[in-house]
Structures are given as C-alpha cells and as structure tokens.
C-alpha angles and dihedrals in degrees: 000000000000116000103228142300113304090234089060089052091054088059089059095058133180093060132146092229092057089052091049093050092048090050089052089055097044095042089067091051086246093298094115113115124243089246093052091049092046089052090052092049090050091047087057087056104257133127118233140137134238096248094052090044091057090049090050093051088051091050093051091047091049092050092048091051089048091052092047091048091054101037105022120216093335093088109125105223096205092059091043091055090055092061108023113121092010137100089260097067093092090050088052091052092048096054103030097100095036125106089239093056098116093045090049094048091060085074091060099040116103090212088068100036136050119186132177138071094290094066096103092046091050092049093050092047093049093050092050097045092044091055093049101040096044097052097087101053089067131237097309094097093048091052091048094049091047091053092048091049091054092047092051092048091053091059093045098258121133106233090201095061109128119251108180093317094320129095119241091248092054092048089053090047090054090052092051092046090052090055103041108009112132092013128065096004133041094254131122118243118273089254087086092065091041090058090051091052091048090053091052092048090054093045094048092048090050089074091067106020134062123240093256093053091046091052091052095045096049097034096235136114129277089248093051091054092051092048092050093050092048093047093051092048090050092049090051091048092051095043096046093041096236 
C-alpha cells in the first residue's frame, strides 16, 4: 500500500523522505530522468505520476540555480535538499547569508523535526524501545544523559524538546557516543542508538506501508521487517503495562 501522494508529503515538510528524494535528484546533477525519479519516489512509498515528477525535477533545478545565482558556489547541498520544493525554500533564501543561518536551518532539518499524525505513536515507540534496548549496556548512558540534561537546563534549553522523536539530550548523547564510545569512557558506540532510531522508523512507516515496500525501502528481508515490528510492539506492551 502506497503512503500518500507526494504532493501531500511536501505539505508535511520538513521530512526525511523529502530530503532523500531531493538528494536523489541533485546527486545526478539534474540528469536523472523523470521515470528514474518516479521509480525512486514510489520506492519510498509515495504515489505520483510521470508528468508531475518532471515538473518537480524542473522546480528543484530552478531553485538550485536561483540559490547559486544569489550565493555562488557556497550553497550547502544538504541544507538545500531539506527545503527544495517545499514552502520553506524562501525562508532558506532569506537566511542563507545571515550569521544565524545554522541556527535557523535547524527548523527545516528533518533530523530535528517530525511532523505528521504519527508523531505521538513514534514518540511512544521510541521511549519504550529505548528503555528495553539500553538496559544491557549498563548505567553509563543514563549518567551521560542526566549530565547533559542538567547542562542544557543551565543554559536555558529544554532537554526534553523533540528532535525527530528524540530529546535534545539524547541527540547530544548519540553524538558523544559516536566520538568516544568504546574508547575513553565505558560507553557503547553511537551505533546502538542509531539501531534504535532505525527500528522506530520501520515501525512508524509500517502504519502506512506494506511489508514488501518496507523491505525495499530499508534494504532488509521480509522476515527482518516483521521481527522489528513485533519487537517494537512487544517493547511498547511491556513498557506501558498493557
């Protein structure tokens, strides 16, 4: 089952699937065919047609040329792909050469935002899986997150603010674990948290995509998808006491 029309997805920006589709288009230097792009969009689980796909490619190319005309070769493609084709492109253009650019771009980055009607489900699932999957590594992660929460509070930042289903303190913990995990401190590598996030992505998408589409999108087997969905449901059941 396809998720929804791609145009409807654009209205939910920022979204990681929009970024992925824009990166597919820009990575070919806009030489990808409409059919190739349409196939990629459908692989991501969205309905669209060839005519509208060609129009969308043209729009992204036009916006990229507009950005390059205004800012030269300094345009950062990753940030551009977060906003291209969406209502946030003009905001991107307005702040690109400002000192506050990187702070502003957090608002348009799907890693820091999660929109859509599955937000509460995703949040519940993440909390449950995090509790279950992070039990075995010991208390090191809990101590680290606690310290980061206190540090954020001291500078007036809410550590519980949502960042794509993760709190700010947990996002910082992942960054630190990526840098020093398994070395100076008794912490696992950040891959552990990445696996948790990947599980939640699969589980959330399962509400709108079939098992076959999920297997194609995430590059894993049918069986792996089913096992992930079952494990997340079980974690939620145990955590919520149902």
